[in-house]
XYZ file of C-alpha atoms in Angstrom:
688
model
C 64.710 -7.765 -1.167
C 65.429 -10.678 1.182
C 64.620 -8.543 4.212
C 61.337 -7.473 2.670
C 60.352 -11.090 1.946
C 61.219 -12.032 5.533
C 58.978 -9.259 6.853
C 56.097 -10.347 4.685
C 56.471 -13.928 5.908
C 56.610 -12.732 9.524
C 53.471 -10.607 9.177
C 51.579 -13.446 7.542
C 52.559 -15.800 10.325
C 51.481 -13.310 12.967
C 48.138 -12.788 11.243
C 47.536 -16.528 11.133
C 48.450 -16.764 14.801
C 46.041 -13.980 15.734
C 43.239 -15.680 13.840
C 43.851 -18.818 15.896
C 43.923 -17.031 19.252
C 40.122 -17.202 19.897
C 40.114 -20.934 19.309
C 43.230 -21.418 21.442
C 41.756 -19.321 24.234
C 38.625 -21.431 24.314
C 40.018 -24.081 26.644
C 36.544 -25.394 27.668
C 33.956 -27.111 25.525
C 30.263 -27.229 26.402
C 29.275 -30.839 25.682
C 25.757 -31.161 27.060
C 22.820 -29.579 28.871
C 20.552 -31.489 31.253
C 17.271 -30.189 32.726
C 15.952 -31.952 35.857
C 13.627 -30.989 38.701
C 15.049 -30.003 42.093
C 14.091 -31.826 45.293
C 12.840 -28.705 47.083
C 11.073 -27.319 44.043
C 12.518 -25.488 41.111
C 14.646 -26.696 38.241
C 18.317 -27.703 37.873
C 20.089 -26.753 34.661
C 23.344 -28.782 34.501
C 25.993 -27.640 32.017
C 28.686 -30.285 31.306
C 32.170 -29.308 30.086
C 35.437 -30.822 28.978
C 38.577 -28.919 29.843
C 37.251 -27.372 33.076
C 34.324 -25.205 34.110
C 34.643 -21.676 32.658
C 33.951 -18.352 34.294
C 30.221 -17.457 34.328
C 28.715 -14.027 33.876
C 24.958 -13.680 33.815
C 22.068 -11.239 33.923
C 18.318 -11.461 33.532
C 15.403 -9.512 32.043
C 11.770 -9.167 33.007
C 10.266 -8.226 29.660
C 10.530 -10.698 28.108
C 11.505 -13.032 31.004
C 14.946 -14.226 30.005
C 18.315 -15.190 31.522
C 21.645 -14.644 29.714
C 24.558 -16.959 30.638
C 27.954 -15.928 29.244
C 30.655 -18.637 29.356
C 34.110 -17.123 28.835
C 36.727 -18.981 26.723
C 34.234 -21.722 25.852
C 33.323 -23.465 22.638
C 29.907 -24.984 21.976
C 29.886 -28.710 21.327
C 26.070 -29.006 21.364
C 24.428 -30.930 18.563
C 21.454 -28.554 18.338
C 21.532 -24.789 18.520
C 18.045 -24.635 20.053
C 16.743 -26.948 22.763
C 12.992 -26.937 23.437
C 12.274 -27.722 27.118
C 8.710 -26.484 27.795
C 8.540 -27.611 31.435
C 9.104 -26.240 34.932
C 8.956 -22.661 33.697
C 11.775 -23.104 31.107
C 10.585 -22.823 27.496
C 13.697 -22.841 25.301
C 17.500 -22.696 25.490
C 19.436 -21.097 22.607
C 23.227 -21.293 22.284
C 25.302 -18.591 20.538
C 29.075 -18.751 19.931
C 31.440 -15.969 18.933
C 34.678 -14.184 19.887
C 35.904 -17.185 21.893
C 32.848 -17.335 24.189
C 29.466 -19.068 24.327
C 26.190 -17.432 25.362
C 23.146 -19.376 26.514
C 19.803 -17.578 26.278
C 17.222 -19.217 28.573
C 13.643 -18.192 27.722
C 11.329 -18.429 30.742
C 7.557 -18.446 31.026
C 7.871 -16.042 33.996
C 10.653 -14.233 35.818
C 12.581 -16.524 38.202
C 15.512 -16.064 40.566
C 18.494 -18.345 40.029
C 21.758 -19.406 41.692
C 24.864 -21.141 40.350
C 27.538 -23.521 41.736
C 30.357 -25.676 40.361
C 30.106 -29.464 40.703
C 33.194 -31.311 39.369
C 33.092 -30.860 35.562
C 29.662 -29.308 35.450
C 27.998 -26.031 36.316
C 24.570 -26.216 37.980
C 22.112 -23.333 37.520
C 19.143 -23.633 39.906
C 15.929 -21.726 39.111
C 13.461 -21.079 41.927
C 10.031 -22.246 40.745
C 7.145 -19.827 41.136
C 9.311 -16.936 42.429
C 8.652 -13.776 40.515
C 11.247 -11.102 40.179
C 11.143 -8.389 42.829
C 13.398 -5.488 43.724
C 14.984 -7.504 46.521
C 17.518 -10.138 45.500
C 17.248 -13.843 46.171
C 18.905 -15.223 49.342
C 21.788 -16.694 47.352
C 22.516 -13.383 45.684
C 22.182 -11.395 48.889
C 24.642 -13.639 50.649
C 27.235 -12.920 48.001
C 27.026 -9.177 48.427
C 28.124 -6.778 51.143
C 26.152 -6.346 54.332
C 23.797 -3.403 54.379
C 25.171 -2.320 57.740
C 28.376 -1.287 56.041
C 26.571 1.195 53.771
C 24.251 1.403 50.770
C 24.635 -1.090 47.980
C 23.204 -1.859 44.581
C 20.301 -4.225 44.924
C 19.452 -4.833 41.286
C 20.469 -3.793 37.767
C 17.875 -4.003 34.988
C 17.945 -2.990 31.333
C 14.917 -2.465 29.100
C 14.193 -1.239 25.608
C 11.926 1.789 25.611
C 9.690 3.350 23.001
C 11.360 4.466 19.796
C 14.534 2.392 20.371
C 15.538 4.087 23.642
C 17.795 2.207 26.092
C 16.713 2.390 29.737
C 19.019 1.384 32.628
C 17.242 0.925 35.986
C 19.447 0.675 39.090
C 17.758 -0.213 42.397
C 19.412 0.511 45.765
C 18.650 -1.049 49.129
C 17.793 2.320 50.660
C 16.956 5.893 49.797
C 19.298 8.845 49.903
C 21.969 7.411 47.587
C 23.960 10.138 45.851
C 24.177 9.421 42.118
C 26.069 11.556 39.619
C 25.316 10.923 35.929
C 27.647 12.579 33.424
C 28.986 12.256 29.892
C 32.549 10.969 29.676
C 33.370 11.530 26.056
C 31.232 11.168 22.938
C 30.631 7.426 23.355
C 30.314 6.882 27.094
C 28.098 7.874 30.005
C 29.368 7.463 33.582
C 27.222 6.863 36.645
C 29.178 7.696 39.828
C 27.798 6.085 42.984
C 29.614 7.432 46.006
C 29.923 5.178 49.065
C 27.876 2.474 47.268
C 28.903 -1.173 47.008
C 27.816 -3.703 44.414
C 27.366 -7.455 45.065
C 29.576 -9.926 43.249
C 26.529 -11.410 41.480
C 25.871 -8.030 39.830
C 29.499 -7.065 39.220
C 29.684 -8.277 35.627
C 29.683 -6.888 32.113
C 26.237 -6.528 30.591
C 26.297 -6.826 26.802
C 23.010 -5.311 25.551
C 23.878 -4.924 21.872
C 21.072 -7.297 20.869
C 18.459 -4.806 22.130
C 19.299 -2.402 19.242
C 19.503 0.767 21.388
C 22.179 3.480 21.649
C 23.530 1.559 24.685
C 25.808 -1.350 23.789
C 27.532 -2.339 27.050
C 27.277 -1.657 30.809
C 30.458 -2.233 32.790
C 30.549 -1.903 36.622
C 33.804 -0.603 38.158
C 34.426 -0.801 41.881
C 36.829 0.858 44.301
C 37.205 0.907 48.052
C 34.630 3.647 48.574
C 32.611 3.986 45.321
C 31.088 2.210 42.365
C 30.995 3.348 38.737
C 28.749 2.152 35.932
C 30.333 2.788 32.532
C 27.642 2.923 29.825
C 29.081 2.517 26.322
C 26.996 4.168 23.570
C 26.992 4.390 19.797
C 25.681 7.091 17.496
C 24.088 10.411 18.390
C 21.907 10.297 21.473
C 20.037 12.358 24.057
C 20.363 11.305 27.703
C 18.168 11.979 30.715
C 18.397 10.523 34.215
C 15.889 10.597 37.073
C 16.066 9.367 40.648
C 12.985 8.602 42.699
C 13.490 7.103 46.124
C 15.753 4.061 45.813
C 15.531 3.823 41.986
C 17.853 5.502 39.485
C 16.753 5.545 35.831
C 19.111 6.479 32.996
C 17.429 6.699 29.583
C 19.413 7.178 26.370
C 17.368 8.022 23.270
C 18.607 8.048 19.670
C 18.959 11.553 18.229
C 20.351 13.350 15.184
C 21.302 16.810 14.148
C 17.861 17.303 12.681
C 14.608 17.413 14.546
C 13.600 13.961 15.683
C 10.075 12.563 15.862
C 8.766 11.975 19.344
C 9.374 8.492 20.681
C 5.922 8.288 22.231
C 3.475 10.341 20.221
C 5.116 10.505 16.793
C 5.149 14.347 16.848
C 8.061 16.237 15.332
C 10.092 18.542 17.589
C 11.024 21.825 15.953
C 12.080 23.996 18.911
C 15.389 25.767 19.217
C 18.179 23.491 20.389
C 19.760 23.697 23.801
C 21.981 21.744 26.185
C 21.142 21.070 29.855
C 23.437 19.585 32.487
C 22.014 19.572 36.009
C 22.605 17.210 38.918
C 19.758 16.594 41.348
C 17.915 19.842 40.587
C 14.304 20.649 41.374
C 11.853 20.198 38.520
C 10.368 23.672 39.065
C 13.825 25.228 38.642
C 14.370 23.351 35.363
C 11.002 24.542 34.097
C 11.907 28.086 34.991
C 15.157 27.765 32.982
C 13.242 26.472 29.962
C 10.757 29.340 30.200
C 13.619 31.824 30.371
C 15.275 30.224 27.332
C 12.164 30.093 25.150
C 10.621 33.381 26.235
C 7.311 31.680 26.963
C 5.233 32.226 30.064
C 5.201 29.042 32.124
C 2.799 28.319 34.966
C 3.568 25.344 37.197
C 0.973 23.851 39.484
C 1.611 23.492 43.223
C 1.535 19.729 42.650
C 4.728 19.881 40.585
C 7.566 18.698 42.779
C 10.556 16.392 42.859
C 14.139 16.500 41.678
C 15.733 15.416 38.439
C 19.195 14.929 36.943
C 19.606 16.115 33.357
C 22.333 15.694 30.785
C 20.944 16.790 27.439
C 23.176 17.802 24.575
C 21.873 19.742 21.569
C 18.208 18.731 21.692
C 15.096 20.804 20.834
C 13.683 22.586 23.869
C 10.219 21.083 23.334
C 11.767 17.601 23.327
C 13.629 18.408 26.553
C 10.361 19.584 28.101
C 8.641 16.374 26.996
C 11.381 14.235 28.546
C 11.171 16.096 31.865
C 7.395 15.799 31.988
C 7.525 12.081 31.191
C 10.049 11.401 33.938
C 7.731 12.963 36.553
C 4.400 11.864 35.029
C 3.409 15.420 34.267
C 1.500 16.943 31.376
C 1.338 20.361 29.734
C -1.144 22.468 27.879
C -0.228 25.431 25.686
C -2.525 28.466 25.484
C -1.074 31.116 23.212
C 2.376 31.896 24.641
C 1.548 30.395 28.054
C 2.425 26.796 29.021
C 0.598 25.249 31.970
C 2.386 22.318 33.648
C 0.572 20.062 36.098
C -0.110 16.374 36.711
C -2.210 14.788 33.989
C -5.124 14.118 36.351
C -5.150 17.726 37.495
C -5.223 19.048 33.934
C -8.057 16.657 33.099
C -10.085 17.972 36.052
C -9.392 21.541 34.965
C -10.550 20.858 31.412
C -13.675 19.155 32.740
C -14.490 22.174 34.879
C -13.963 24.512 31.927
C -16.276 22.380 29.793
C -18.983 22.418 32.451
C -18.663 26.197 32.784
C -18.935 26.647 29.015
C -22.012 24.437 28.867
C -23.550 26.495 31.642
C -22.795 29.709 29.773
C -24.444 28.318 26.654
C -27.498 27.381 28.646
C -27.869 30.867 30.124
C -26.795 32.898 27.058
C -29.559 34.833 25.243
C -30.646 33.791 21.755
C -30.052 35.978 18.686
C -31.578 35.746 15.218
C -29.639 36.027 11.978
C -30.741 36.023 8.310
C -28.185 34.320 6.054
C -28.637 34.624 2.279
C -27.479 31.588 0.349
C -25.866 32.310 -3.036
C -24.941 29.047 -4.736
C -26.190 26.155 -2.630
C -29.749 25.250 -1.745
C -30.936 26.567 1.574
C -32.742 23.288 2.189
C -29.489 21.291 2.018
C -27.612 23.637 4.330
C -30.467 23.624 6.820
C -30.300 19.845 6.924
C -26.576 20.105 7.579
C -27.147 22.492 10.472
C -29.714 20.146 11.988
C -27.370 17.197 11.653
C -27.184 14.355 9.145
C -30.046 13.336 6.915
C -32.775 13.511 9.517
C -32.229 9.987 10.804
C -29.952 11.012 13.626
C -26.734 10.441 11.661
C -23.911 12.950 11.735
C -23.702 16.001 13.954
C -25.373 19.367 13.798
C -24.029 22.869 14.320
C -26.997 24.034 16.349
C -27.097 23.912 20.113
C -29.943 22.280 21.980
C -31.823 25.574 21.971
C -30.939 26.507 18.388
C -33.427 26.475 15.488
C -33.252 27.023 11.723
C -35.944 27.853 9.172
C -35.968 28.168 5.374
C -37.423 30.722 2.960
C -37.481 28.890 -0.371
C -38.555 31.965 -2.333
C -35.422 33.977 -1.470
C -33.195 30.968 -0.680
C -32.491 32.372 2.775
C -31.823 30.702 6.129
C -33.302 32.014 9.363
C -30.983 30.915 12.209
C -31.713 31.422 15.914
C -29.058 30.451 18.474
C -26.500 31.922 20.858
C -24.308 34.717 19.527
C -21.130 32.600 19.526
C -22.830 29.719 17.791
C -24.425 31.996 15.165
C -20.979 33.373 14.325
C -19.616 29.825 13.935
C -22.537 28.912 11.680
C -21.985 32.017 9.521
C -18.283 31.145 9.073
C -19.196 27.573 8.154
C -21.758 28.687 5.557
C -19.271 31.147 4.017
C -16.905 28.218 3.551
C -19.533 25.912 2.049
C -21.598 28.352 -0.045
C -19.236 28.625 -3.003
C -19.622 28.124 -6.737
C -19.193 24.543 -7.840
C -16.890 23.835 -10.765
C -18.452 22.504 -13.960
C -17.389 19.815 -16.379
C -18.245 19.225 -20.030
C -18.308 15.561 -21.003
C -18.290 14.647 -24.682
C -18.767 11.083 -25.864
C -18.168 9.810 -29.392
C -19.731 6.490 -30.404
C -18.421 5.124 -33.705
C -19.992 2.140 -35.491
C -17.988 1.010 -38.551
C -19.298 -1.596 -41.010
C -17.314 -3.358 -43.729
C -19.124 -5.787 -46.099
C -17.950 -7.819 -49.088
C -19.806 -10.469 -51.184
C -19.238 -12.626 -54.304
C -21.742 -14.622 -56.395
C -20.944 -17.018 -59.256
C -23.216 -19.602 -60.939
C -25.046 -20.909 -64.023
C -28.836 -21.197 -64.538
C -30.296 -23.570 -67.145
C -33.763 -23.214 -68.610
C -35.988 -24.676 -71.381
C -39.281 -23.429 -72.809
C -41.728 -24.303 -75.607
C -44.087 -22.331 -77.858
C -46.951 -24.618 -76.922
C -48.852 -24.248 -73.724
C -52.230 -24.197 -71.987
C -54.705 -21.392 -71.341
C -57.338 -21.248 -68.602
C -60.824 -20.399 -69.782
C -63.675 -18.548 -68.024
C -65.238 -21.793 -66.873
C -61.968 -22.864 -65.259
C -60.950 -25.401 -67.881
C -57.591 -25.469 -69.677
C -57.172 -25.594 -73.424
C -54.143 -25.856 -75.654
C -52.748 -22.573 -76.900
C -50.015 -21.615 -79.304
C -47.832 -18.987 -77.620
C -46.054 -18.341 -80.996
C -48.988 -17.943 -83.434
C -47.012 -15.949 -85.972
C -44.685 -18.824 -86.532
C -41.737 -16.747 -85.612
C -38.640 -18.860 -85.304
C -40.721 -21.918 -85.971
C -38.738 -24.707 -87.548
C -35.759 -22.463 -87.594
C -32.570 -22.815 -85.629
C -30.561 -19.972 -84.110
C -29.141 -18.350 -80.973
C -30.809 -15.806 -78.744
C -28.620 -13.577 -76.481
C -29.718 -11.393 -73.492
C -27.142 -9.111 -71.975
C -29.333 -8.144 -69.031
C -32.366 -5.954 -68.502
C -32.153 -2.321 -67.687
C -33.694 -2.928 -64.272
C -31.338 -5.759 -63.456
C -27.998 -5.506 -61.686
C -26.104 -5.769 -64.982
C -23.890 -8.535 -63.672
C -25.394 -11.469 -65.644
C -26.016 -12.460 -69.242
C -27.798 -15.329 -70.881
C -28.062 -17.005 -74.282
C -30.366 -19.660 -75.702
C -30.823 -21.963 -78.677
C -34.075 -22.003 -80.633
C -35.131 -25.066 -82.485
C -38.719 -25.427 -83.515
C -40.938 -24.998 -80.508
C -38.155 -25.623 -77.986
C -36.067 -22.878 -76.434
C -32.981 -23.901 -74.412
C -31.721 -21.111 -72.020
C -28.418 -20.700 -70.140
C -27.814 -17.793 -67.728
C -24.394 -16.994 -66.232
C -24.474 -14.851 -63.010
C -21.424 -13.159 -61.533
C -21.624 -10.498 -58.815
C -18.991 -8.920 -56.539
C -19.842 -6.064 -54.172
C -18.112 -4.110 -51.351
C -19.582 -1.661 -48.906
C -18.241 0.481 -46.052
C -20.275 2.644 -43.682
C -19.536 4.619 -40.504
C -22.072 5.926 -38.022
C -20.943 8.511 -35.472
C -23.026 9.553 -32.466
C -21.651 12.434 -30.402
C -23.639 13.245 -27.245
C -22.354 16.161 -25.153
C -23.418 17.356 -21.702
C -22.368 19.876 -19.029
C -22.839 19.237 -15.306
C -21.551 20.418 -11.942
C -19.000 18.611 -9.838
C -20.399 15.422 -8.241
C -23.790 15.950 -9.888
C -25.347 13.227 -12.050
C -26.427 14.329 -15.531
C -28.127 12.444 -18.359
C -28.845 13.208 -22.005
C -30.752 10.840 -24.321
C -32.273 10.646 -27.813
C -34.161 7.737 -29.301
C -37.342 6.190 -30.593
C -40.317 4.751 -28.777
C -42.699 2.253 -30.377
C -46.027 0.907 -29.206
C -46.860 -2.802 -29.331
C -50.168 -4.504 -28.756
C -50.353 -7.291 -26.252
C -52.927 -9.200 -24.226
C -52.917 -9.319 -20.452
C -53.949 -12.228 -18.253
C -57.639 -11.434 -18.654
C -57.470 -11.433 -22.463
C -57.788 -7.657 -22.510
C -55.811 -5.736 -25.098
C -52.900 -3.799 -23.737
C -50.409 -1.373 -25.229
C -46.742 -1.677 -24.345
C -44.092 0.876 -25.230
C -40.466 -0.003 -25.923
C -37.588 2.455 -26.253
C -34.402 2.396 -28.251
C -32.256 5.366 -27.325
C -28.827 6.921 -27.404
C -28.031 8.148 -23.867
C -25.115 9.419 -21.810
C -25.286 9.376 -17.994
C -22.269 10.666 -16.069
C -21.318 11.657 -12.500
C -17.996 13.569 -12.477
C -15.680 14.231 -9.527
C -12.916 16.827 -9.846
C -9.714 15.953 -7.986
C -7.452 18.584 -6.359
C -4.927 18.182 -9.207
C -7.589 19.032 -11.837
C -8.231 15.483 -12.988
C -11.712 14.040 -13.413
C -13.098 10.785 -12.038
C -16.256 9.799 -13.949
C -18.953 7.204 -13.358
C -20.275 6.570 -16.881
C -23.270 4.758 -18.353
C -23.448 4.982 -22.178
C -26.209 3.312 -24.247
C -26.701 3.080 -28.011
C -29.852 1.054 -28.880
C -31.689 0.703 -32.211
C -34.747 -1.154 -33.564
C -34.264 -3.930 -36.091
C -37.159 -4.997 -38.302
C -38.467 -8.467 -37.611
C -38.217 -10.960 -40.439
C -41.548 -12.563 -39.542
C -43.612 -9.442 -38.954
C -43.644 -9.717 -35.141
C -42.230 -7.407 -32.519
C -38.980 -5.928 -33.745
C -35.881 -6.848 -31.756
C -33.698 -4.138 -30.195
C -29.956 -4.057 -30.839
C -28.315 -2.849 -27.600
C -24.820 -1.494 -26.972
C -23.964 -0.359 -23.439
C -20.877 0.568 -21.412
C -20.894 1.139 -17.629
C -17.533 1.984 -16.039
C -15.489 4.401 -13.902
C -12.400 6.136 -15.293
C -9.816 8.728 -14.220
C -8.972 11.132 -17.043
C -6.857 14.264 -17.305
C -8.472 17.524 -18.289
C -9.020 17.551 -22.077
C -7.679 14.017 -22.593
C -9.527 11.549 -24.828
C -9.624 7.904 -23.836
C -11.170 4.826 -25.426
C -13.611 3.247 -23.014
C -14.107 0.022 -24.953
C -14.867 -1.619 -28.257
C -16.753 -4.545 -29.725
C -15.735 -6.225 -33.003
C -18.227 -8.571 -34.686
C -17.263 -10.618 -37.770
C -19.716 -12.720 -39.810
C -18.559 -14.971 -42.692
C -21.096 -16.777 -44.934
C -20.557 -19.271 -47.813
C -23.413 -21.002 -49.636
C -23.316 -23.536 -52.498
C -26.325 -24.630 -54.587
C -25.727 -27.376 -57.178
C -27.348 -30.056 -59.269
C -26.841 -33.470 -57.758
C -24.187 -35.572 -59.421
C -23.673 -33.050 -62.214
C -22.378 -30.382 -59.826
C -19.692 -32.722 -58.522
C -18.088 -33.394 -61.922
C -14.585 -31.889 -62.066
C -14.358 -28.704 -64.149
C -17.616 -29.425 -65.947
C -19.455 -29.337 -62.627
C -19.033 -25.547 -62.445
C -21.819 -25.282 -65.048
C -24.222 -26.880 -62.606
C -23.277 -25.035 -59.391
C -24.035 -21.699 -57.766
C -21.698 -20.219 -55.085
C -22.344 -17.234 -52.805
C -19.747 -15.822 -50.326
C -20.108 -12.845 -47.950
C -18.025 -11.279 -45.169
C -19.318 -8.597 -42.784
C -17.411 -6.785 -40.013
C -19.030 -4.456 -37.467
C -16.870 -2.551 -34.928
C -18.134 -0.389 -32.046
C -15.795 2.133 -30.343
C -16.644 4.551 -27.518
C -14.490 7.636 -26.841
C -14.849 10.049 -23.893
C -13.356 13.543 -23.469
C -13.921 15.646 -20.291
C -13.105 19.356 -20.093
C -13.140 21.633 -17.060
C -15.018 24.867 -17.572
C -13.971 28.175 -16.135
C -16.444 30.209 -14.158
C -19.015 31.720 -16.457
C -17.859 29.797 -19.548
C -20.461 28.224 -21.810
C -19.959 25.828 -24.708
C -21.785 26.297 -27.971
């Protein structure tokens, strides 16, 4: 147990020591950066350190213009991670720290050459102002390399990100005729062997290109006494192709997978049979011949196809391999049946132009033929307009040639077409595709108007009458009259009770007291009523796809009016129930409908004038499944009314005031709902 505890303690101590190694290795600290102009033009970038000047490794890019400065075993002591310069061609400096090193990314407004030298405790980077990047190195870099008299050497190393995430390494030599051998060295590495080629010290450094997000992560030069190697570290599945033109070697590594990959340039999907190609400095025509032999297609290469190419493709579709080869040599292809024609893009364009001119000439010289085409379902007038092009205003395109004509026989719904034989056949095929039966839709709407009313009345009526009165004579004078000549109830007291007349509502009763000629009446009214009604309108219509249909029913009234010249005029107003719909059937048998639904009615005027019109309308667009019922909308109207009639002062007396008050309460609710149900009809089906 003691030995085990000692081992655990030892391992923990070693782990802690390993975690401290990066910080211990970083003996230098970057304390400051100064930017100042140079005396002979350009810009000085002074890097100040404590603990000594570290080893510098650098490389540069053209797109975007940028310089990477890697400081080995260095910590960053800068206060700001980003320094904005914006002068002398330097825009921004960004510092990154990790794995015991510091990287400075210098963003430039344009590509510039640069040199470096150590001055005491600082490192000076000098940028040449106004010097664009070129294949030839700057004088400072050339002086550090080998002399060209001793043999070929690497002049420049550039890395770029291509389309679709491809990594592209471009190596430039100082002369032509350099022998380059590109091969795969394991699953995660590609080797570039340069025999009898030297590399300058300024370019002999490790290029970390992980930030470009390509299959290439690192480029490491390796030198010997008679050769140079470029070790390209990769990650993931990839497809590699290399080309060499003159003094430039290009190695492109594209991401790939076991499945067919989309094209990096056109977005097309490669579906050809997979193959592997490994050729060193082979003629392009020979590679094309191998592809034709593998695919079984007939391949014709133009005399302009030339050059040599180095291939290392592993398990890629043959059409993708062909595309890569054509791109490397700026070639193009055209497939005709089982024949592939390969030629420069400009040559193929000229060939297509010549073929088009020849076809136009054939159409001009071809004889005209006449064809009668019977139209079954569509209107011949509409199809004739389509053949002529657009709606007659020059919009759209027609199917007739310049010499073609079309005529219509409305009686038989037949087209008379005159054009070249080929064009007449194309027109006949087009009409067969368009002249088909259109699907039909039945649209049923249900408009529901529900009314709910309730009212209450409660009150007392007082009255008094006498047996004596006045009567109007023939001469217009009034004379006293006894309305109770028989003396009935005269000078007698008693009660009179009325339980309501037969014609009355039967909700009130009255009683009175008779005394002499005076009759005192009291009537008690109490009424409570409820009413419910429902009105349903159900218009239904059948129409074809994308055809507007309308059905309506209503009333029209005439009204007299006077115009500006005081002449009588008659005006007609309509109140109708209508359904207007334009359906569109989707490919999944759903229906899109543009709907306009109206439900109007006349309402009698209270003052004997023109009657107002109660309108209800819905205009909308909906998407409904076949046979599904949906609620388009609804309107709810509520009216509450309460009226009180009373005798002043007496009606306000508590409890007793109820004998001198009349109360009326009412509540009315009106609700409008609109339902819609579409149904697709089979061919020949009718609805009854």
